[in-house]
């Protein structure tokens, strides 16, 4: 299950660098050539390498140091290396979710002696209570929808008896998948020599962590504690009839009528599951339209396909101010108030209510007060390199925070990417992750995926910076593979700059959209322009041709494409 996305487009605030940041030798900085730089989505032509190298040389003739977030650690390849003599570990990670796991594996690859502390179970929210078990439930809902669609099956010449399901069998499928992935993550860390320490991690002071009754030291520390379901005030969760996604994934019951509070990723995916299994769904959304986080055009199409034909109704522009669980034969009651006037508008009586209003960072009890760090709405403040910022605006030496706990982008793969970026930092390579290149997906049927800016965001940026934007679209109805699958309902949308071919955003609604988005996200990450990527060859007939046609449909004014490479003799 995807968590909510929180992606700030504003410029980063000015942060005063801590004097405890480490010095990197002149020799190390001289190795910072164009070839070794990690661009992370920044366009190469944005840098004048000749002047860059010249300025670096001039600067370091007068100054032999450069400030980074942390010391460069001499790393040997292979194995969980020996730590510096002054510390128990080179790196300690608090939280063994997807973000912590990604950081740990990359750290070992870099030769760092690494430990990971987990107070619950390995895998965190994603593996145990989020994106992994939810995909098992969605796999079931997808097959149920196909089997229940008599017209769809007849179009293939197939005759299928009435489809049914075993609730416990479906629940077991989700639980077994989570268990298998959790075991895989645990074994992968053990195989590489990562020390898995059991207990709740608390920061006692600089480079010092406690778990259980044991205190350890580390040259660098990463906070990766993730998030928990966010439950607004006035809502009483009993875990049976008023539930969060944590409870819903256990699939202990299939209510006849369930209200879902929130129409983001979590709410949409559960509506797909519940309606496929026979439930009626009512959405309660505080904003004036459903799916407010999506590109408006994609959201409108998704509503026409995912909401309107199904047993779903909705209330928009209202808050669920009070929800009372079912008790003594009485149903769940939901009081709805106007989001603007706060006046009571309606009262719903349903069999169950799912609270899908997003997630809150799990940062309590970390001991942040011991290092003068104050959370902001529960999130740990960080800079663009994931370095933690204290209450005075100074960087806390050797301390980082990744994933949901910092709130930059609440997605499991974003947490992993941030963790890998931090490891690059602590091993001496300056690395900044471009969050606009990180894709997101909603695994409904059909799927929704996106990367970069929505059209309103792109237009706001264009107006502010003084450039025009272009829009290109392609339909799945023109794709041979989609038509062969009788899945022609879908749209791909490209937002770009006609003056230079820069890709600003790509949004897809259709079959396997979650898989198709990566060509666009990788193009943004690598700084590839439309005039270059349109020469890429795609196998026929495949769904990837939707993206091929999308890039070919763009009209770029600038003739700045790279020359087509000469063919290589076979």
Coordinates of C-alpha atoms in Angstrom, one line a residue:
X1 CA 0.0 0.0 0.0
X2 CA 1.4 3.3 -0.9
X3 CA 1.7 5.9 1.8
X4 CA 0.8 9.5 1.1
X5 CA 3.3 11.7 -0.8
X6 CA 4.6 14.8 0.7
X7 CA 6.9 16.5 -1.8
X8 CA 7.8 20.2 -1.2
X9 CA 8.5 22.2 -4.4
X10 CA 9.8 25.2 -2.5
X11 CA 13.5 26.1 -2.2
X12 CA 15.3 24.6 0.7
X13 CA 15.7 26.9 3.7
X14 CA 19.1 28.3 4.5
X15 CA 20.9 26.1 7.1
X16 CA 24.0 26.9 8.9
X17 CA 26.6 24.2 8.5
X18 CA 28.0 22.7 11.7
X19 CA 31.6 23.1 12.5
X20 CA 31.7 19.4 13.3
X21 CA 31.4 18.5 9.6
X22 CA 34.4 16.7 8.5
X23 CA 37.2 17.8 6.3
X24 CA 38.0 16.1 3.0
X25 CA 41.5 16.1 1.8
X26 CA 42.6 18.1 -1.3
X27 CA 43.3 14.9 -3.1
X28 CA 39.8 13.6 -2.5
X29 CA 38.2 16.8 -3.8
X30 CA 40.3 16.8 -6.9
X31 CA 38.8 13.5 -7.7
X32 CA 35.4 15.2 -7.9
X33 CA 35.5 15.2 -11.7
X34 CA 32.5 15.3 -14.0
X35 CA 32.8 11.5 -14.4
X36 CA 32.6 10.9 -10.7
X37 CA 29.8 13.3 -9.9
X38 CA 26.4 11.8 -9.1
X39 CA 23.9 14.0 -11.0
X40 CA 20.7 12.5 -9.5
X41 CA 18.5 14.1 -12.1
X42 CA 20.4 17.3 -12.6
X43 CA 21.1 18.0 -16.3
X44 CA 24.8 17.7 -17.2
X45 CA 24.7 20.8 -19.4
X46 CA 23.7 22.8 -16.3
X47 CA 27.3 22.5 -15.2
X48 CA 30.2 24.2 -16.9
X49 CA 32.8 21.6 -16.1
X50 CA 35.8 23.6 -17.3
X51 CA 35.0 26.5 -15.0
X52 CA 34.0 24.0 -12.3
X53 CA 37.3 22.3 -12.3
X54 CA 39.1 25.6 -12.5
X55 CA 37.2 27.0 -9.5
X56 CA 37.8 23.9 -7.5
X57 CA 41.5 24.0 -8.1
X58 CA 41.7 27.7 -7.3
X59 CA 39.7 27.3 -4.1
X60 CA 41.7 24.4 -2.8
X61 CA 45.0 26.1 -3.4
X62 CA 44.0 28.6 -0.8
X63 CA 42.0 26.2 1.4
X64 CA 42.8 22.5 1.9
X65 CA 39.5 21.5 3.3
X66 CA 35.9 21.2 2.2
X67 CA 32.9 20.7 4.5
X68 CA 30.6 17.7 4.1
X69 CA 27.9 16.2 6.4
X70 CA 30.3 13.6 7.7
X71 CA 33.8 12.1 7.6
X72 CA 34.9 10.1 4.7
X73 CA 35.3 6.6 5.9
X74 CA 38.0 4.5 4.2
X75 CA 35.9 1.6 2.8
X76 CA 37.1 -1.8 1.7
X77 CA 35.1 -3.9 -0.7
X78 CA 33.2 -6.9 0.5
X79 CA 32.1 -8.1 3.9
X80 CA 30.9 -6.2 7.0
X81 CA 34.2 -4.4 7.7
X82 CA 36.0 -3.6 10.9
X83 CA 34.9 -0.3 12.5
X84 CA 37.0 2.6 13.5
X85 CA 38.8 1.9 16.8
X86 CA 36.9 4.6 18.6
X87 CA 33.5 3.2 17.8
X88 CA 31.6 -0.1 18.0
X89 CA 30.3 0.4 14.4
X90 CA 30.8 2.6 11.4
X91 CA 27.1 2.8 10.9
X92 CA 24.0 2.1 13.1
X93 CA 20.5 2.2 11.6
X94 CA 17.5 2.6 13.8
X95 CA 14.7 0.8 12.1
X96 CA 14.8 -2.3 9.9
X97 CA 12.1 -1.3 7.3
X98 CA 12.7 -1.0 3.6
X99 CA 14.7 2.2 4.0
X100 CA 16.9 0.8 6.7
X101 CA 17.4 -2.5 4.8
X102 CA 18.5 -0.6 1.7
X103 CA 20.9 1.5 3.6
X104 CA 22.4 -1.5 5.4
X105 CA 23.1 -3.5 2.3
X106 CA 24.7 -0.5 0.6
X107 CA 26.8 0.2 3.7
X108 CA 28.2 -3.4 3.7
X109 CA 28.9 -3.1 0.0
X110 CA 31.0 0.0 0.9
X111 CA 32.9 -1.9 3.6
X112 CA 31.2 -0.4 6.7
X113 CA 30.8 -2.3 9.9
X114 CA 27.0 -2.0 10.1
X115 CA 24.2 -2.8 12.7
X116 CA 20.5 -2.3 12.4
X117 CA 18.2 -1.9 15.4
X118 CA 14.6 -3.1 15.3
X119 CA 12.1 -3.0 18.1
X120 CA 9.3 -4.8 16.2
X121 CA 9.9 -7.0 13.2
X122 CA 12.2 -6.8 10.2
X123 CA 10.5 -5.2 7.2
X124 CA 8.7 -2.4 8.9
X125 CA 5.4 -1.0 7.7
X126 CA 5.8 -1.8 4.0
X127 CA 6.5 -5.5 4.4
X128 CA 4.3 -6.3 7.4
X129 CA 1.4 -3.8 7.3
X130 CA 1.6 -2.0 4.0
X131 CA 2.6 -2.3 0.4
X132 CA 3.5 -6.0 0.5
X133 CA 0.3 -7.6 2.0
X134 CA -1.9 -5.1 0.2
X135 CA -0.5 -6.2 -3.1
X136 CA -1.5 -9.8 -2.2
X137 CA -5.1 -8.6 -1.6
X138 CA -5.1 -6.5 -4.8
X139 CA -3.9 -9.5 -6.8
X140 CA -7.0 -11.3 -5.5
X141 CA -9.3 -8.4 -6.3
X142 CA -7.9 -8.2 -9.9
X143 CA -8.6 -11.8 -10.6
X144 CA -12.0 -11.6 -9.0
X145 CA -12.9 -8.6 -11.2
X146 CA -11.8 -10.4 -14.3
X147 CA -13.7 -13.6 -13.5
X148 CA -16.9 -11.6 -12.5
X149 CA -16.9 -9.6 -15.7
X150 CA -18.9 -12.0 -17.9
X151 CA -18.8 -9.7 -21.0
X152 CA -15.0 -9.4 -20.7
X153 CA -14.6 -13.2 -20.5
X154 CA -17.0 -13.8 -23.4
X155 CA -14.9 -11.4 -25.6
X156 CA -12.1 -14.0 -25.3
X157 CA -14.4 -16.8 -26.0
X158 CA -14.3 -18.0 -22.5
X159 CA -17.1 -19.3 -20.3
X160 CA -16.5 -19.2 -16.5
X161 CA -18.7 -20.3 -13.7
X162 CA -19.6 -17.9 -10.9
X163 CA -16.5 -16.8 -9.1
X164 CA -16.2 -17.1 -5.3
X165 CA -13.6 -16.8 -2.7
X166 CA -12.5 -18.1 0.8
X167 CA -12.0 -15.1 3.1
X168 CA -9.5 -16.9 5.3
X169 CA -7.6 -18.2 2.2
X170 CA -7.3 -14.7 0.9
X171 CA -6.1 -13.4 4.3
X172 CA -3.6 -16.3 4.5
X173 CA -2.2 -15.3 1.0
X174 CA -1.4 -11.8 2.3
X175 CA 0.0 -13.0 5.5
X176 CA 2.2 -15.7 3.9
X177 CA 3.6 -13.1 1.4
X178 CA 4.5 -10.7 4.2
X179 CA 6.2 -13.6 6.1
X180 CA 8.2 -14.7 3.0
X181 CA 9.4 -11.2 2.2
X182 CA 10.3 -10.5 5.8
X183 CA 12.3 -13.7 5.9
X184 CA 14.1 -12.7 2.6
X185 CA 15.0 -9.3 4.0
X186 CA 16.3 -10.8 7.3
X187 CA 18.4 -13.5 5.5
X188 CA 19.9 -11.0 3.1
X189 CA 21.2 -8.9 5.9
X190 CA 22.5 -11.9 7.9
X191 CA 24.2 -13.3 4.8
X192 CA 26.2 -10.0 4.5
X193 CA 27.1 -9.8 8.1
X194 CA 24.8 -7.0 9.2
X195 CA 24.3 -7.2 13.0
X196 CA 20.5 -7.3 13.7
X197 CA 20.0 -5.9 17.2
X198 CA 16.6 -6.4 18.9
X199 CA 15.2 -3.6 21.0
X200 CA 13.8 0.0 20.8
X201 CA 16.6 2.3 19.7
X202 CA 17.1 5.6 21.6
X203 CA 19.8 8.2 20.9
X204 CA 21.6 9.0 24.1
X205 CA 23.9 11.7 22.7
X206 CA 26.3 12.3 19.8
X207 CA 27.2 9.0 18.1
X208 CA 25.7 7.0 21.0
X209 CA 22.6 4.7 20.9
X210 CA 20.9 2.5 23.4
X211 CA 18.7 -0.6 22.7
X212 CA 17.3 -2.6 25.6
X213 CA 20.0 -2.3 28.3
X214 CA 22.9 -2.1 25.9
X215 CA 24.7 1.1 24.8
X216 CA 26.7 1.1 21.5
X217 CA 28.6 3.8 19.6
X218 CA 28.7 4.5 15.9
X219 CA 30.6 6.9 13.7
X220 CA 27.3 7.6 11.9
X221 CA 23.6 7.0 12.8
X222 CA 20.6 6.8 10.5
X223 CA 17.1 7.2 11.9
X224 CA 14.7 5.1 9.8
X225 CA 11.7 4.5 12.1
X226 CA 8.9 4.9 9.5
X227 CA 5.3 5.9 10.3
X228 CA 2.0 4.7 11.7
X229 CA -1.6 5.3 10.6
X230 CA -2.8 8.8 11.3
X231 CA -6.1 8.9 13.1
X232 CA -7.8 12.3 13.4
X233 CA -9.4 13.5 16.7
X234 CA -12.9 12.4 17.3
X235 CA -12.5 9.0 15.8
X236 CA -12.6 5.9 18.0
X237 CA -10.7 2.9 16.6
X238 CA -11.7 -0.4 18.0
X239 CA -9.8 -2.6 15.5
X240 CA -13.0 -4.5 14.6
X241 CA -15.6 -2.1 13.1
X242 CA -13.5 1.1 13.0
X243 CA -10.2 0.2 11.6
X244 CA -6.9 1.5 10.1
X245 CA -5.0 -0.1 7.2
X246 CA -3.1 -2.2 9.8
X247 CA -6.3 -4.0 10.7
X248 CA -7.8 -4.1 7.2
X249 CA -4.9 -6.0 5.8
X250 CA -5.7 -8.9 8.2
X251 CA -9.1 -9.2 6.4
X252 CA -10.8 -10.5 9.4
X253 CA -14.2 -9.7 7.9
X254 CA -15.8 -8.4 4.7
X255 CA -18.4 -5.8 5.7
X256 CA -21.5 -5.4 3.6
X257 CA -21.1 -1.6 3.7
X258 CA -17.9 0.2 4.6
X259 CA -17.1 3.9 4.8
X260 CA -13.5 4.8 3.8
X261 CA -12.3 8.1 5.2
X262 CA -9.8 9.5 2.7
X263 CA -9.6 9.0 -1.1
X264 CA -5.8 8.9 -1.5
X265 CA -3.7 5.9 -2.4
X266 CA -4.6 3.8 0.7
X267 CA -8.4 4.5 0.4
X268 CA -8.5 3.9 -3.4
X269 CA -6.6 0.5 -3.1
X270 CA -8.9 -0.7 -0.3
X271 CA -12.0 0.3 -2.3
X272 CA -10.7 -1.9 -5.1
X273 CA -10.3 -4.8 -2.7
X274 CA -13.6 -4.4 -0.9
X275 CA -15.8 -3.9 -3.9
X276 CA -14.2 -6.9 -5.7
X277 CA -15.1 -9.0 -2.7
X278 CA -18.7 -7.7 -2.6
X279 CA -18.8 -4.7 -0.2
X280 CA -20.4 -1.4 -0.9
X281 CA -18.2 1.6 -0.3
X282 CA -18.8 5.2 0.7
X283 CA -15.9 7.6 0.5
X284 CA -15.6 10.5 2.9
X285 CA -13.2 13.2 1.5
X286 CA -12.4 16.5 3.2
X287 CA -11.5 18.3 -0.1
X288 CA -13.9 19.2 -2.8
X289 CA -12.9 16.4 -5.2
X290 CA -11.9 12.8 -4.9
X291 CA -8.2 11.8 -5.4
X292 CA -6.9 15.3 -4.7
X293 CA -3.2 14.2 -4.9
X294 CA -3.4 13.1 -8.5
X295 CA -3.0 15.1 -11.7
X296 CA -6.6 16.4 -12.2
X297 CA -7.0 15.0 -15.7
X298 CA -5.9 11.5 -14.6
X299 CA -8.0 11.8 -11.5
X300 CA -11.1 12.6 -13.5
X301 CA -10.5 9.6 -15.8
X302 CA -9.8 7.3 -12.8
X303 CA -13.0 8.4 -11.1
X304 CA -15.0 7.5 -14.3
X305 CA -13.4 4.0 -14.4
X306 CA -12.7 3.1 -10.7
X307 CA -15.5 4.9 -8.9
X308 CA -18.6 5.6 -10.9
X309 CA -19.3 2.0 -12.3
X310 CA -18.7 0.3 -9.0
X311 CA -20.8 0.1 -5.8
X312 CA -19.2 3.3 -4.5
X313 CA -20.8 6.6 -3.5
X314 CA -19.0 9.5 -1.9
X315 CA -19.3 12.7 0.2
X316 CA -16.7 15.5 -0.6
X317 CA -16.0 18.7 1.2
X318 CA -16.8 17.1 4.6
X319 CA -14.9 16.0 7.7
X320 CA -15.7 12.9 9.7
X321 CA -15.8 14.8 13.0
X322 CA -16.9 11.8 15.1
X323 CA -16.9 8.1 14.4
X324 CA -18.3 5.6 17.0
X325 CA -17.7 1.9 16.6
X326 CA -20.6 -0.6 16.3
X327 CA -21.8 -1.8 19.7
X328 CA -24.8 -3.6 21.2
X329 CA -26.3 -4.2 17.8
X330 CA -26.0 -0.6 16.7
X331 CA -24.1 0.2 13.5
X332 CA -21.0 2.4 13.2
X333 CA -22.1 6.0 13.2
X334 CA -20.2 8.8 11.4
X335 CA -21.0 12.5 11.9
X336 CA -20.1 14.6 8.8
X337 CA -19.5 18.3 9.1
X338 CA -18.9 20.9 6.4
X339 CA -15.1 21.3 5.9
X340 CA -15.5 25.1 5.7
X341 CA -18.4 26.0 8.0
X342 CA -18.0 23.1 10.4
X343 CA -21.8 22.7 10.5
X344 CA -23.3 19.2 10.8
X345 CA -24.3 18.0 7.4
X346 CA -25.2 14.4 7.7
X347 CA -24.9 11.2 9.8
X348 CA -24.0 7.9 8.2
X349 CA -24.7 4.5 9.7
X350 CA -22.5 1.8 8.2
X351 CA -21.2 -1.7 9.1
X352 CA -17.5 -0.6 9.3
X353 CA -15.3 2.4 8.7
X354 CA -11.7 2.4 7.5
X355 CA -9.6 5.4 8.4
X356 CA -7.3 6.1 5.4
X357 CA -6.3 9.7 6.2
X358 CA -2.6 9.2 5.7
X359 CA 0.3 8.3 8.0
X360 CA 2.1 10.0 10.9
X361 CA 5.9 9.7 11.6
X362 CA 6.9 7.3 14.3
X363 CA 9.5 9.4 16.1
X364 CA 8.4 9.4 19.7
X365 CA 10.9 8.0 22.2
X366 CA 13.9 8.4 20.0
X367 CA 15.7 10.6 22.5
X368 CA 15.9 13.5 20.1
X369 CA 15.8 15.9 23.0
X370 CA 19.3 14.6 24.0
X371 CA 20.7 16.1 20.9
X372 CA 18.6 19.3 20.8
X373 CA 16.4 18.2 17.9
X374 CA 12.7 19.3 17.8
X375 CA 10.3 17.6 15.5
X376 CA 8.0 19.5 13.2
X377 CA 4.5 17.9 13.3
X378 CA 6.4 14.8 14.4
X379 CA 8.8 14.8 11.4
X380 CA 12.5 15.0 12.0
X381 CA 13.9 18.1 10.1
X382 CA 16.6 17.3 7.6
X383 CA 18.4 19.1 4.8
X384 CA 18.7 18.0 1.2
X385 CA 21.3 15.4 2.2
X386 CA 19.1 13.9 4.9
X387 CA 21.4 15.5 7.6
X388 CA 19.3 16.1 10.8
X389 CA 18.9 19.8 11.8
X390 CA 18.7 20.8 15.4
X391 CA 16.6 23.4 17.1
X392 CA 19.2 26.1 16.4
X393 CA 19.2 25.4 12.6
X394 CA 22.6 23.7 12.9
X395 CA 23.4 20.3 11.3
X396 CA 23.8 17.5 13.9
X397 CA 27.1 15.9 13.1
X398 CA 26.9 12.2 11.9
X399 CA 23.2 12.0 12.3
X400 CA 20.7 11.4 9.4
X401 CA 17.0 10.6 9.0
X402 CA 15.4 8.8 6.0
X403 CA 12.0 7.7 4.9
X404 CA 8.6 8.5 6.4
X405 CA 10.2 9.9 9.6
X406 CA 11.5 12.9 7.7
X407 CA 8.3 13.5 5.6
X408 CA 10.0 14.4 2.4
X409 CA 8.3 11.6 0.4
X410 CA 6.4 8.9 2.2
X411 CA 7.1 5.9 0.0
X412 CA 9.1 2.8 0.8
X413 CA 11.4 3.0 -2.3
X414 CA 12.0 6.7 -1.5
X415 CA 13.2 5.7 1.9
X416 CA 15.6 3.1 0.4
X417 CA 16.9 5.7 -2.1
X418 CA 17.5 8.2 0.7
X419 CA 19.3 5.5 2.7
X420 CA 21.6 4.7 -0.2
X421 CA 22.3 8.4 -0.7
X422 CA 23.3 8.8 3.0
X423 CA 25.7 5.9 2.7
X424 CA 27.3 7.7 -0.3
X425 CA 27.6 10.7 1.9
X426 CA 29.3 9.0 4.8
X427 CA 31.8 7.2 2.4
X428 CA 32.9 10.5 1.0
X429 CA 30.8 11.1 -2.1
X430 CA 28.6 14.2 -2.1
X431 CA 25.2 12.9 -3.2
X432 CA 21.8 14.7 -3.4
X433 CA 18.7 12.7 -4.3
X434 CA 16.3 14.2 -6.8
X435 CA 12.9 13.5 -5.4
X436 CA 11.1 14.6 -8.5
X437 CA 12.6 11.6 -10.3
X438 CA 11.0 9.1 -7.8
X439 CA 7.9 7.4 -9.2
X440 CA 4.7 6.6 -7.3
X441 CA 1.9 4.1 -8.1
X442 CA -1.6 3.2 -7.0
X443 CA -2.3 -0.5 -7.6
X444 CA -5.9 -0.3 -8.5
X445 CA -7.4 -2.1 -11.5
X446 CA -6.4 -0.4 -13.8
X447 CA -3.3 1.1 -12.1
X448 CA -2.3 4.7 -11.7
X449 CA 1.3 5.9 -11.7
X450 CA 3.2 9.2 -11.8
X451 CA 6.5 10.9 -11.6
X452 CA 7.5 14.6 -11.4
X453 CA 5.1 17.5 -11.4
X454 CA 1.3 17.5 -12.0
X455 CA 0.0 19.9 -14.7
X456 CA -1.0 22.6 -12.1
X457 CA 2.4 22.3 -10.4
X458 CA 4.2 22.6 -13.8
X459 CA 2.1 25.6 -14.8
X460 CA 2.9 27.3 -11.5
X461 CA 6.6 26.6 -12.0
X462 CA 6.5 27.8 -15.6
X463 CA 4.8 31.1 -14.7
X464 CA 7.3 31.7 -11.9
X465 CA 10.4 30.9 -13.9
X466 CA 9.2 32.3 -17.3
X467 CA 8.9 29.3 -19.6
X468 CA 6.1 27.5 -21.5
X469 CA 5.0 24.0 -21.0
X470 CA 3.8 21.4 -23.5
X471 CA 1.3 18.6 -23.0
X472 CA 1.4 15.3 -25.0
X473 CA -1.1 12.4 -24.5
X474 CA -1.5 8.9 -25.8
X475 CA -4.3 6.4 -25.4
X476 CA -4.1 2.7 -24.5
X477 CA -6.8 2.2 -27.2
X478 CA -4.1 2.7 -29.8
X479 CA -1.9 0.0 -28.3
X480 CA -1.9 -3.5 -29.8
X481 CA -1.0 -5.3 -26.6
X482 CA -3.7 -3.5 -24.6
X483 CA -6.3 -4.3 -27.2
X484 CA -5.2 -7.9 -27.3
X485 CA -5.9 -8.0 -23.5
X486 CA -9.2 -6.1 -24.0
X487 CA -7.7 -3.4 -21.7
X488 CA -7.9 -0.3 -23.9
X489 CA -9.1 2.0 -21.1
X490 CA -6.2 4.2 -20.3
X491 CA -4.2 7.4 -20.8
X492 CA -0.6 8.4 -20.7
X493 CA 0.2 12.1 -20.2
X494 CA 3.6 13.9 -20.6
X495 CA 4.3 17.4 -19.3
X496 CA 7.4 19.0 -20.7
X497 CA 9.3 22.1 -21.8
X498 CA 9.0 22.6 -25.6
X499 CA 12.0 25.0 -25.6
X500 CA 14.6 22.4 -24.4
X501 CA 12.9 19.0 -24.2
X502 CA 13.0 18.7 -20.4
X503 CA 10.6 16.2 -18.9
X504 CA 8.6 17.8 -16.1
X505 CA 6.1 15.0 -15.3
X506 CA 4.5 11.8 -16.6
X507 CA 1.2 10.4 -15.5
X508 CA -0.3 7.1 -16.5
X509 CA -3.7 5.4 -16.0
X510 CA -4.1 2.0 -17.5
X511 CA -2.9 -1.6 -17.5
X512 CA 0.4 -2.1 -15.8
X513 CA 0.9 1.7 -15.3
X514 CA 3.0 1.0 -12.2
X515 CA 5.6 -0.9 -14.4
X516 CA 5.5 1.5 -17.3
X517 CA 6.4 4.7 -15.3
X518 CA 10.0 3.7 -14.8
X519 CA 11.2 4.6 -18.3
X520 CA 10.0 8.2 -17.5
X521 CA 11.4 8.3 -14.0
X522 CA 14.8 7.0 -15.1
X523 CA 14.8 9.6 -17.9
X524 CA 14.2 12.4 -15.4
X525 CA 16.9 11.0 -13.0
X526 CA 19.5 10.8 -15.8
X527 CA 18.5 14.2 -17.3
X528 CA 17.6 12.6 -20.6
X529 CA 15.8 15.0 -23.0
X530 CA 12.7 14.1 -25.1
X531 CA 14.6 14.7 -28.3
X532 CA 17.1 11.9 -27.3
X533 CA 14.7 9.4 -25.7
X534 CA 12.3 9.4 -28.7
X535 CA 15.0 7.5 -30.6
X536 CA 14.8 4.5 -28.2
X537 CA 13.4 1.3 -29.7
X538 CA 10.6 -0.6 -28.0
X539 CA 9.6 -4.2 -28.7
X540 CA 6.3 -4.7 -30.6
X541 CA 3.7 -5.4 -29.6
X542 CA 4.2 -4.3 -25.9
X543 CA 2.6 -1.9 -23.5
X544 CA 5.9 0.0 -23.5
X545 CA 4.9 1.4 -26.9
X546 CA 2.4 3.6 -25.0
X547 CA 5.4 5.5 -23.6
X548 CA 7.2 5.4 -26.9
X549 CA 4.3 7.1 -28.7
X550 CA 4.0 9.5 -25.8
X551 CA 7.5 10.8 -26.2
X552 CA 7.2 10.9 -30.0
X553 CA 4.0 13.0 -29.7
X554 CA 5.9 15.8 -27.9
X555 CA 6.8 18.8 -30.0
X556 CA 10.3 20.1 -29.0
X557 CA 11.4 23.4 -30.6
X558 CA 15.1 23.1 -29.7
X559 CA 17.2 21.0 -32.1
X560 CA 19.7 19.9 -29.4
X561 CA 19.4 16.2 -29.7
X562 CA 22.5 14.1 -29.5
X563 CA 23.6 12.4 -32.7
X564 CA 22.3 8.9 -33.3
X565 CA 25.0 6.4 -32.5
X566 CA 26.5 4.5 -35.4
X567 CA 25.5 0.8 -35.6
X568 CA 27.8 -1.8 -34.3
X569 CA 28.8 -4.7 -36.6
X570 CA 27.3 -7.9 -35.4

